[in-house]
mmCIF file of C-alpha atoms and ligand atoms in Angstrom:
data_model
loop_
_atom_site.group_PDB
_atom_site.id
_atom_site.type_symbol
_atom_site.label_atom_id
_atom_site.label_comp_id
_atom_site.label_asym_id
_atom_site.label_seq_id
_atom_site.Cartn_x
_atom_site.Cartn_y
_atom_site.Cartn_z
ATOM 1 C CA MET A 1412 0.004 0.059 0.508
ATOM 2 C CA ASN A 1413 0.812 3.346 -0.785
ATOM 3 C CA GLU A 1414 1.952 4.813 2.497
ATOM 4 C CA LEU A 1415 0.968 8.218 1.212
ATOM 5 C CA THR A 1416 -2.494 7.469 1.768
ATOM 6 C CA ASP A 1417 -2.218 6.309 5.483
ATOM 7 C CA ILE A 1418 -4.237 8.768 7.196
ATOM 8 C CA LYS A 1419 -1.963 8.956 10.219
ATOM 9 C CA ASN A 1420 0.685 9.129 8.053
ATOM 10 C CA ILE A 1421 -0.589 11.952 6.094
ATOM 11 C CA ARG A 1422 -1.505 14.162 9.265
ATOM 12 C CA ASP A 1423 1.528 13.665 10.116
ATOM 13 C CA ILE A 1424 3.648 14.508 7.904
ATOM 14 C CA LEU A 1425 0.930 18.367 6.858
ATOM 15 C CA SER A 1426 1.468 18.685 10.845
ATOM 16 C CA ARG A 1427 5.395 18.484 10.778
ATOM 17 C CA HIS A 1428 5.574 20.580 7.680
ATOM 18 C CA GLY A 1429 2.810 22.992 9.657
ATOM 19 C CA PHE A 1430 0.323 22.522 6.442
ATOM 20 C CA THR A 1431 -2.858 23.417 6.338
ATOM 21 C CA PHE A 1432 -5.680 23.007 3.367
ATOM 22 C CA SER A 1433 -6.295 25.682 0.462
ATOM 23 C CA LYS A 1434 -10.096 25.708 -0.880
ATOM 24 C CA ALA A 1435 -9.183 28.205 -3.352
ATOM 25 C CA LEU A 1436 -6.513 25.793 -4.685
ATOM 26 C CA GLY A 1437 -9.152 23.089 -5.121
ATOM 27 C CA GLN A 1438 -6.947 20.503 -2.623
ATOM 28 C CA ASN A 1439 -8.223 17.794 -1.873
ATOM 29 C CA PHE A 1440 -5.578 15.224 -1.377
ATOM 30 C CA LEU A 1441 -6.887 11.717 -2.551
ATOM 31 C CA VAL A 1442 -6.415 8.988 0.322
ATOM 32 C CA ASN A 1443 -8.870 6.009 -1.014
ATOM 33 C CA PRO A 1444 -5.682 3.181 -1.823
ATOM 34 C CA SER A 1445 -6.991 1.703 -4.815
ATOM 35 C CA VAL A 1446 -7.327 5.373 -6.824
ATOM 36 C CA CYS A 1447 -4.112 6.031 -8.026
ATOM 37 C CA PRO A 1448 -3.122 2.512 -8.945
ATOM 38 C CA ARG A 1449 -5.516 2.729 -10.835
ATOM 39 C CA ILE A 1450 -5.489 6.220 -12.822
ATOM 40 C CA ALA A 1451 -1.816 5.427 -13.324
ATOM 41 C CA GLU A 1452 -2.537 1.931 -14.853
ATOM 42 C CA LEU A 1453 -6.146 3.178 -17.091
ATOM 43 C CA GLY A 1454 -3.916 6.432 -17.286
ATOM 44 C CA ASN A 1455 -0.970 5.003 -19.849
ATOM 45 C CA ALA A 1456 1.719 5.050 -16.881
ATOM 46 C CA LYS A 1457 4.254 2.439 -18.262
ATOM 47 C CA LYS A 1458 6.632 1.536 -19.537
ATOM 48 C CA GLY A 1459 8.447 3.723 -22.941
ATOM 49 C CA PHE A 1460 6.128 7.140 -21.458
ATOM 50 C CA GLY A 1461 6.691 10.092 -19.754
ATOM 51 C CA ILE A 1462 3.734 11.620 -18.075
ATOM 52 C CA ILE A 1463 2.799 15.380 -17.538
ATOM 53 C CA GLU A 1464 0.888 15.069 -13.776
ATOM 54 C CA ILE A 1465 -0.916 18.438 -13.042
ATOM 55 C CA GLY A 1466 -1.178 20.040 -8.827
ATOM 56 C CA THR A 1467 0.564 16.585 -6.817
ATOM 57 C CA GLY A 1468 -0.919 17.373 -3.754
ATOM 58 C CA ILE A 1469 1.868 15.945 -1.588
ATOM 59 C CA GLY A 1470 2.666 13.316 -4.502
ATOM 60 C CA VAL A 1471 0.371 10.250 -3.845
ATOM 61 C CA LEU A 1472 -0.564 10.229 -7.749
ATOM 62 C CA THR A 1473 2.735 11.578 -8.977
ATOM 63 C CA SER A 1474 4.640 8.270 -7.235
ATOM 64 C CA GLU A 1475 2.107 5.737 -8.621
ATOM 65 C CA LEU A 1476 3.020 7.250 -11.734
ATOM 66 C CA ALA A 1477 6.377 6.991 -11.247
ATOM 67 C CA LYS A 1478 6.199 3.884 -9.860
ATOM 68 C CA ARG A 1479 4.876 2.733 -13.794
ATOM 69 C CA ALA A 1480 6.056 5.289 -16.437
ATOM 70 C CA ASP A 1481 9.959 6.295 -17.062
ATOM 71 C CA LYS A 1482 9.762 9.678 -16.434
ATOM 72 C CA VAL A 1483 7.037 11.771 -14.470
ATOM 73 C CA THR A 1484 7.180 16.161 -14.891
ATOM 74 C CA ALA A 1485 3.922 17.343 -12.409
ATOM 75 C CA VAL A 1486 3.455 20.846 -12.419
ATOM 76 C CA GLU A 1487 2.387 22.545 -8.648
ATOM 77 C CA ILE A 1488 1.572 25.511 -7.477
ATOM 78 C CA ASP A 1489 1.644 25.654 -4.158
ATOM 79 C CA THR A 1490 5.039 26.442 -2.901
ATOM 80 C CA ARG A 1491 4.289 25.047 0.911
ATOM 81 C CA LEU A 1492 4.057 21.713 -1.508
ATOM 82 C CA MET A 1493 8.133 21.334 -2.137
ATOM 83 C CA PRO A 1494 9.599 20.684 0.910
ATOM 84 C CA ILE A 1495 6.937 17.990 1.692
ATOM 85 C CA LEU A 1496 7.062 16.341 -2.003
ATOM 86 C CA ALA A 1497 11.606 16.885 -1.251
ATOM 87 C CA GLU A 1498 10.258 14.346 1.354
ATOM 88 C CA THR A 1499 7.745 11.786 -0.087
ATOM 89 C CA LEU A 1500 9.093 11.543 -3.233
ATOM 90 C CA ALA A 1501 12.952 11.107 -2.479
ATOM 91 C CA GLY A 1502 12.564 7.847 -3.973
ATOM 92 C CA TYR A 1503 11.553 8.779 -7.011
ATOM 93 C CA ASP A 1504 14.558 9.825 -9.425
ATOM 94 C CA ASN A 1505 12.957 10.109 -12.084
ATOM 95 C CA VAL A 1506 9.977 12.746 -11.550
ATOM 96 C CA HIS A 1507 11.212 16.650 -11.837
ATOM 97 C CA ILE A 1508 8.397 19.177 -10.219
ATOM 98 C CA VAL A 1509 7.832 22.039 -11.754
ATOM 99 C CA ASN A 1510 6.108 24.974 -9.316
ATOM 100 C CA ALA A 1511 4.159 27.165 -11.305
ATOM 101 C CA ASP A 1512 0.726 27.203 -12.825
ATOM 102 C CA VAL A 1513 -0.234 25.508 -14.845
ATOM 103 C CA MET A 1514 -2.396 27.761 -16.600
ATOM 104 C CA LYS A 1515 1.152 29.583 -17.524
ATOM 105 C CA THR A 1516 3.916 26.970 -17.820
ATOM 106 C CA ASP A 1517 4.512 26.297 -21.582
ATOM 107 C CA LEU A 1518 3.514 22.026 -21.551
ATOM 108 C CA ALA A 1519 4.515 21.713 -25.329
ATOM 109 C CA GLU A 1520 7.781 22.701 -24.374
ATOM 110 C CA ILE A 1521 8.300 20.202 -21.165
ATOM 111 C CA ILE A 1522 7.281 17.452 -23.694
ATOM 112 C CA ARG A 1523 10.134 18.842 -25.728
ATOM 113 C CA THR A 1524 12.492 18.928 -23.477
ATOM 114 C CA ASP A 1525 12.025 16.735 -19.979
ATOM 115 C CA LEU A 1526 9.903 14.549 -21.632
ATOM 116 C CA ALA A 1527 12.322 13.949 -24.649
ATOM 117 C CA GLY A 1528 12.086 10.509 -27.062
ATOM 118 C CA LEU A 1529 8.931 9.412 -24.438
ATOM 119 C CA GLU A 1530 5.689 9.313 -25.779
ATOM 120 C CA THR A 1531 2.880 11.680 -23.403
ATOM 121 C CA ALA A 1532 0.385 11.795 -21.750
ATOM 122 C CA VAL A 1533 -1.542 13.345 -18.703
ATOM 123 C CA CYS A 1534 -2.560 12.313 -15.450
ATOM 124 C CA ALA A 1535 -4.250 14.689 -12.367
ATOM 125 C CA ASN A 1536 -6.978 14.699 -10.264
ATOM 126 C CA LEU A 1537 -7.897 17.991 -11.275
ATOM 127 C CA PRO A 1538 -7.853 21.302 -9.130
ATOM 128 C CA TYR A 1539 -11.848 21.365 -9.589
ATOM 129 C CA TYR A 1540 -11.973 25.132 -9.758
ATOM 130 C CA ILE A 1541 -9.853 25.254 -13.300
ATOM 131 C CA THR A 1542 -10.988 21.731 -14.838
ATOM 132 C CA SER A 1543 -12.822 23.378 -18.343
ATOM 133 C CA PRO A 1544 -9.912 26.022 -18.744
ATOM 134 C CA VAL A 1545 -6.825 22.957 -17.648
ATOM 135 C CA ILE A 1546 -8.825 20.858 -20.726
ATOM 136 C CA MET A 1547 -9.446 22.974 -23.188
ATOM 137 C CA ARG A 1548 -5.807 24.391 -22.828
ATOM 138 C CA LEU A 1549 -4.458 21.127 -23.109
ATOM 139 C CA LEU A 1550 -6.910 20.696 -25.515
ATOM 140 C CA GLU A 1551 -6.484 24.085 -27.797
ATOM 141 C CA SER A 1552 -2.871 23.659 -27.761
ATOM 142 C CA ARG A 1553 -2.913 20.529 -29.166
ATOM 143 C CA LEU A 1554 0.068 18.565 -27.303
ATOM 144 C CA PRO A 1555 1.864 15.631 -29.117
ATOM 145 C CA ILE A 1556 -0.578 13.389 -26.245
ATOM 146 C CA ARG A 1557 -1.654 9.739 -26.308
ATOM 147 C CA SER A 1558 -3.999 10.893 -23.887
ATOM 148 C CA ILE A 1559 -5.485 13.403 -20.787
ATOM 149 C CA THR A 1560 -6.653 10.947 -17.809
ATOM 150 C CA VAL A 1561 -8.043 12.918 -14.833
ATOM 151 C CA MET A 1562 -10.604 13.260 -11.703
ATOM 152 C CA VAL A 1563 -13.088 15.457 -12.145
ATOM 153 C CA GLN A 1564 -16.607 16.333 -10.293
ATOM 154 C CA LYS A 1565 -19.497 13.912 -11.416
ATOM 155 C CA GLU A 1566 -20.280 16.629 -13.181
ATOM 156 C CA ALA A 1567 -18.470 17.398 -15.288
ATOM 157 C CA GLY A 1568 -17.129 14.714 -16.856
ATOM 158 C CA VAL A 1569 -20.635 13.981 -17.888
ATOM 159 C CA ARG A 1570 -20.780 16.878 -19.586
ATOM 160 C CA LEU A 1571 -17.081 15.989 -21.168
ATOM 161 C CA CYS A 1572 -18.376 12.899 -21.960
ATOM 162 C CA ALA A 1573 -21.783 13.602 -23.091
ATOM 163 C CA MET A 1574 -22.877 12.940 -26.901
ATOM 164 C CA PRO A 1575 -23.031 16.636 -28.283
ATOM 165 C CA ALA A 1576 -26.535 17.236 -29.048
ATOM 166 C CA THR A 1577 -27.079 15.988 -25.903
ATOM 167 C CA ARG A 1578 -29.776 17.179 -22.589
ATOM 168 C CA GLU A 1579 -25.662 16.853 -20.687
ATOM 169 C CA CYS A 1580 -23.600 18.357 -22.978
ATOM 170 C CA GLY A 1581 -22.462 22.135 -22.780
ATOM 171 C CA ALA A 1582 -19.438 24.445 -24.891
ATOM 172 C CA VAL A 1583 -16.884 21.755 -23.378
ATOM 173 C CA THR A 1584 -18.789 18.756 -24.747
ATOM 174 C CA TYR A 1585 -18.280 20.035 -28.437
ATOM 175 C CA ALA A 1586 -14.685 20.971 -28.418
ATOM 176 C CA VAL A 1587 -13.727 17.450 -26.447
ATOM 177 C CA ARG A 1588 -14.942 15.474 -28.633
ATOM 178 C CA TYR A 1589 -13.261 16.998 -32.070
ATOM 179 C CA TYR A 1590 -9.976 16.597 -30.399
ATOM 180 C CA ALA A 1591 -10.037 13.587 -28.988
ATOM 181 C CA GLU A 1592 -13.043 10.539 -28.304
ATOM 182 C CA PRO A 1593 -14.091 10.815 -24.245
ATOM 183 C CA GLU A 1594 -14.691 8.084 -21.945
ATOM 184 C CA MET A 1595 -16.169 7.292 -18.565
ATOM 185 C CA LEU A 1596 -13.484 5.313 -16.590
ATOM 186 C CA PHE A 1597 -15.029 4.956 -12.784
ATOM 187 C CA LYS A 1598 -16.557 7.313 -10.023
ATOM 188 C CA VAL A 1599 -15.628 7.997 -6.792
ATOM 189 C CA SER A 1600 -17.220 9.077 -3.355
ATOM 190 C CA ARG A 1601 -16.443 12.204 -1.965
ATOM 191 C CA GLY A 1602 -15.540 9.965 1.236
ATOM 192 C CA SER A 1603 -11.696 9.135 -0.688
ATOM 193 C CA PHE A 1604 -10.328 11.954 0.013
ATOM 194 C CA MET A 1605 -8.828 14.538 2.554
ATOM 195 C CA PRO A 1606 -11.007 16.346 2.930
ATOM 196 C CA PRO A 1607 -14.320 15.016 1.362
ATOM 197 C CA PRO A 1608 -15.572 17.656 -0.862
ATOM 198 C CA ASN A 1609 -18.585 17.798 -1.266
ATOM 199 C CA VAL A 1610 -19.787 16.276 -4.109
ATOM 200 C CA ASP A 1611 -18.498 12.762 -5.666
ATOM 201 C CA SER A 1612 -16.357 12.888 -8.398
ATOM 202 C CA CYS A 1613 -15.540 10.418 -11.241
ATOM 203 C CA VAL A 1614 -12.501 9.197 -14.013
ATOM 204 C CA ILE A 1615 -12.646 10.695 -17.652
ATOM 205 C CA ARG A 1616 -10.308 9.664 -20.229
ATOM 206 C CA LEU A 1617 -9.702 11.343 -23.403
ATOM 207 C CA ASN A 1618 -8.043 9.276 -25.793
ATOM 208 C CA ILE A 1619 -6.314 12.143 -27.978
ATOM 209 C CA ARG A 1620 -7.818 11.890 -32.167
ATOM 210 C CA GLU A 1621 -4.629 12.474 -34.637
ATOM 211 C CA LYS A 1622 -7.587 13.615 -36.832
ATOM 212 C CA PRO A 1623 -10.253 15.828 -36.227
ATOM 213 C CA PRO A 1624 -13.514 14.243 -37.212
ATOM 214 C CA PHE A 1625 -14.706 16.104 -39.220
ATOM 215 C CA GLU A 1626 -13.020 19.814 -41.431
ATOM 216 C CA LEU A 1627 -14.049 23.294 -40.371
ATOM 217 C CA GLY A 1628 -13.141 25.922 -42.235
ATOM 218 C CA ASN A 1629 -12.254 27.760 -39.576
ATOM 219 C CA GLU A 1630 -12.123 26.118 -36.084
ATOM 220 C CA GLU A 1631 -11.430 28.764 -34.366
ATOM 221 C CA GLN A 1632 -14.881 30.828 -35.381
ATOM 222 C CA TYR A 1633 -16.559 27.440 -34.638
ATOM 223 C CA PHE A 1634 -15.629 27.376 -30.867
ATOM 224 C CA ARG A 1635 -16.605 31.412 -30.499
ATOM 225 C CA VAL A 1636 -19.637 29.866 -31.568
ATOM 226 C CA VAL A 1637 -20.310 26.874 -30.422
ATOM 227 C CA ARG A 1638 -19.251 29.683 -26.531
ATOM 228 C CA GLY A 1639 -21.520 32.092 -27.536
ATOM 229 C CA ALA A 1640 -24.575 29.681 -27.886
ATOM 230 C CA PHE A 1641 -23.874 28.422 -24.749
ATOM 231 C CA SER A 1642 -23.070 31.836 -22.857
ATOM 232 C CA GLN A 1643 -26.997 31.811 -21.308
ATOM 233 C CA ARG A 1644 -27.925 28.079 -21.391
ATOM 234 C CA ARG A 1645 -31.761 29.546 -21.061
ATOM 235 C CA LYS A 1646 -31.890 30.856 -23.798
ATOM 236 C CA THR A 1647 -32.700 30.282 -28.169
ATOM 237 C CA ALA A 1648 -28.976 29.936 -29.197
ATOM 238 C CA ALA A 1649 -29.852 31.839 -31.596
ATOM 239 C CA ASN A 1650 -29.563 35.134 -28.445
ATOM 240 C CA SER A 1651 -27.414 33.719 -27.424
ATOM 241 C CA ILE A 1652 -25.246 33.737 -30.416
ATOM 242 C CA SER A 1653 -26.324 37.274 -31.262
ATOM 243 C CA SER A 1654 -25.694 38.801 -27.861
ATOM 244 C CA ALA A 1655 -22.441 36.962 -26.925
ATOM 245 C CA LEU A 1656 -20.959 37.877 -30.320
ATOM 246 C CA GLY A 1657 -23.009 41.034 -31.444
ATOM 247 C CA ILE A 1658 -24.230 39.877 -34.305
ATOM 248 C CA GLU A 1659 -28.027 41.011 -35.721
ATOM 249 C CA LYS A 1660 -29.997 38.485 -34.394
ATOM 250 C CA SER A 1661 -32.054 37.878 -37.245
ATOM 251 C CA ASP A 1662 -29.331 37.017 -39.392
ATOM 252 C CA VAL A 1663 -28.349 34.482 -37.146
ATOM 253 C CA ILE A 1664 -32.388 32.744 -37.674
ATOM 254 C CA SER A 1665 -31.334 32.837 -40.647
ATOM 255 C CA ALA A 1666 -27.923 30.802 -40.347
ATOM 256 C CA ILE A 1667 -29.593 29.072 -37.499
ATOM 257 C CA GLU A 1668 -32.695 28.308 -40.093
ATOM 258 C CA LYS A 1669 -30.516 27.291 -43.534
ATOM 259 C CA SER A 1670 -28.256 25.139 -41.454
ATOM 260 C CA GLY A 1671 -31.624 22.766 -40.670
ATOM 261 C CA ALA A 1672 -32.559 23.578 -37.233
ATOM 262 C CA GLU A 1673 -35.513 25.244 -35.906
ATOM 263 C CA ALA A 1674 -34.923 29.176 -35.272
ATOM 264 C CA SER A 1675 -36.282 28.165 -31.986
ATOM 265 C CA ALA A 1676 -33.363 25.827 -31.303
ATOM 266 C CA ARG A 1677 -31.814 25.682 -27.126
ATOM 267 C CA PRO A 1678 -27.906 25.226 -28.780
ATOM 268 C CA GLU A 1679 -27.852 21.787 -26.562
ATOM 269 C CA GLN A 1680 -30.014 20.489 -30.189
ATOM 270 C CA LEU A 1681 -27.472 21.443 -32.250
ATOM 271 C CA THR A 1682 -24.909 19.305 -33.949
ATOM 272 C CA PRO A 1683 -21.536 19.570 -34.365
ATOM 273 C CA GLY A 1684 -22.718 19.629 -38.224
ATOM 274 C CA GLN A 1685 -25.167 22.227 -37.474
ATOM 275 C CA PHE A 1686 -22.843 24.542 -35.536
ATOM 276 C CA ALA A 1687 -20.199 23.846 -38.164
ATOM 277 C CA ASP A 1688 -22.753 25.312 -40.932
ATOM 278 C CA ILE A 1689 -24.136 27.822 -38.567
ATOM 279 C CA SER A 1690 -20.601 29.357 -38.354
ATOM 280 C CA GLN A 1691 -19.517 28.606 -42.073
ATOM 281 C CA LEU A 1692 -22.790 30.867 -43.063
ATOM 282 C CA LEU A 1693 -22.401 33.451 -40.245
ATOM 283 C CA MET A 1694 -18.195 34.072 -41.686
ATOM 284 C CA LYS A 1695 -19.405 34.425 -45.645
ATOM 285 C CA GLY A 1696 -21.715 37.144 -44.565
ATOM 286 C CA ASN A 1697 -18.465 38.252 -43.119
ATOM 287 C CA ALA A 1698 -21.506 38.426 -39.631
ATOM 288 C CA LEU A 1699 -18.387 37.322 -37.645
HETATM 289 N N1 SAM B 2406 -2.782 15.016 -7.060
HETATM 290 C C1 SAM B 2406 -3.643 15.219 -5.006
HETATM 291 C C2 SAM B 2406 -3.888 13.871 -4.819
HETATM 292 O O1 SAM B 2406 -4.422 13.330 -5.463
HETATM 293 O O2 SAM B 2406 -4.104 13.660 -3.456
HETATM 294 C C3 SAM B 2406 -4.008 17.058 -5.179
HETATM 295 C C4 SAM B 2406 -5.213 16.594 -5.929
HETATM 296 S S1 SAM B 2406 -5.463 18.119 -6.149
HETATM 297 C C5 SAM B 2406 -7.224 18.171 -5.746
HETATM 298 C C6 SAM B 2406 -5.036 19.512 -6.701
HETATM 299 C C7 SAM B 2406 -3.829 20.127 -6.281
HETATM 300 O O3 SAM B 2406 -3.385 20.699 -7.470
HETATM 301 C C8 SAM B 2406 -3.918 20.869 -5.880
HETATM 302 O O4 SAM B 2406 -2.432 20.485 -4.674
HETATM 303 C C9 SAM B 2406 -2.716 22.283 -6.064
HETATM 304 O O5 SAM B 2406 -2.382 22.622 -4.956
HETATM 305 C C10 SAM B 2406 -2.752 22.277 -7.580
HETATM 306 N N2 SAM B 2406 -3.276 23.166 -8.113
HETATM 307 C C11 SAM B 2406 -4.189 24.166 -7.694
HETATM 308 N N3 SAM B 2406 -3.923 25.025 -8.802
HETATM 309 C C12 SAM B 2406 -3.255 24.843 -8.918
HETATM 310 C C13 SAM B 2406 -2.351 25.565 -11.080
HETATM 311 N N4 SAM B 2406 -3.052 26.477 -11.266
HETATM 312 N N5 SAM B 2406 -1.931 24.624 -11.550
HETATM 313 C C14 SAM B 2406 -0.627 23.686 -10.604
HETATM 314 N N6 SAM B 2406 -1.385 23.355 -9.689
HETATM 315 C C15 SAM B 2406 -2.585 23.544 -9.170
#
């Protein structure tokens, strides 16, 4: 058993270092001994692979990744954790901790230098306050990675793995399906964490596609239209796109109808193909 999931041991380490949990940084550390080995095994942590981890906490997942993969580069924002990690990960010479904000870190550069010559994958128990921004950054920067295996809040997991044009979907669903094939792996109860969060979690894996499933004339405009449509979920797509992007509502309605959808369609009723048509039509009409 990983001694970093032993509650007595964790309390001892944390109190020796005077560490207190930061809610703002989403610090809920895993204490269920079965979860990290499963994330590591399902997340491509194996020979020939370099793993990028986001948010180490005291290193419970980091150590499971380091046991299996050739190298682990982990990005952790909280400087207070650095002396703790120096102690808990002392036995692993294939771990490099980068003390930085993942949203400001050049992950492509890490892959080129730190993880050179290895296949790469991302594994993390993500800080929940930036789940979607982190995932979007990983996907949009087109990193040469095989998969993203992450623990997220259950509702976020459902949305990330939803099919487009279903009740559960959101703007992020369309992005995930464009760049990856998502899979719901397993559920994790709130009691698996210290301190326990208010909601249950799940582990999902995004298997990165080699090629997008369809051609888009202009990806940036497509995603602007998708995000605009979901910016006010209770409104019709036409209203939301019009107000979010500052386009005449009649132009948006005309594009929506030409795509084959109803003028009153809600964003979650539109397929990726219809969003592609709408953004093309708005671009052709110089509205975008
Ligand atoms: N991996 C550990 C575990 O499973 O116990 C910790 C997971 S905890 C949910 C999230 C971790 O992400 C915390 O250690 C937190 O300090 C770190 N974190 C929060 N915001 C971050 C950011 N912007 N960049 C890098 N790490 C961040």
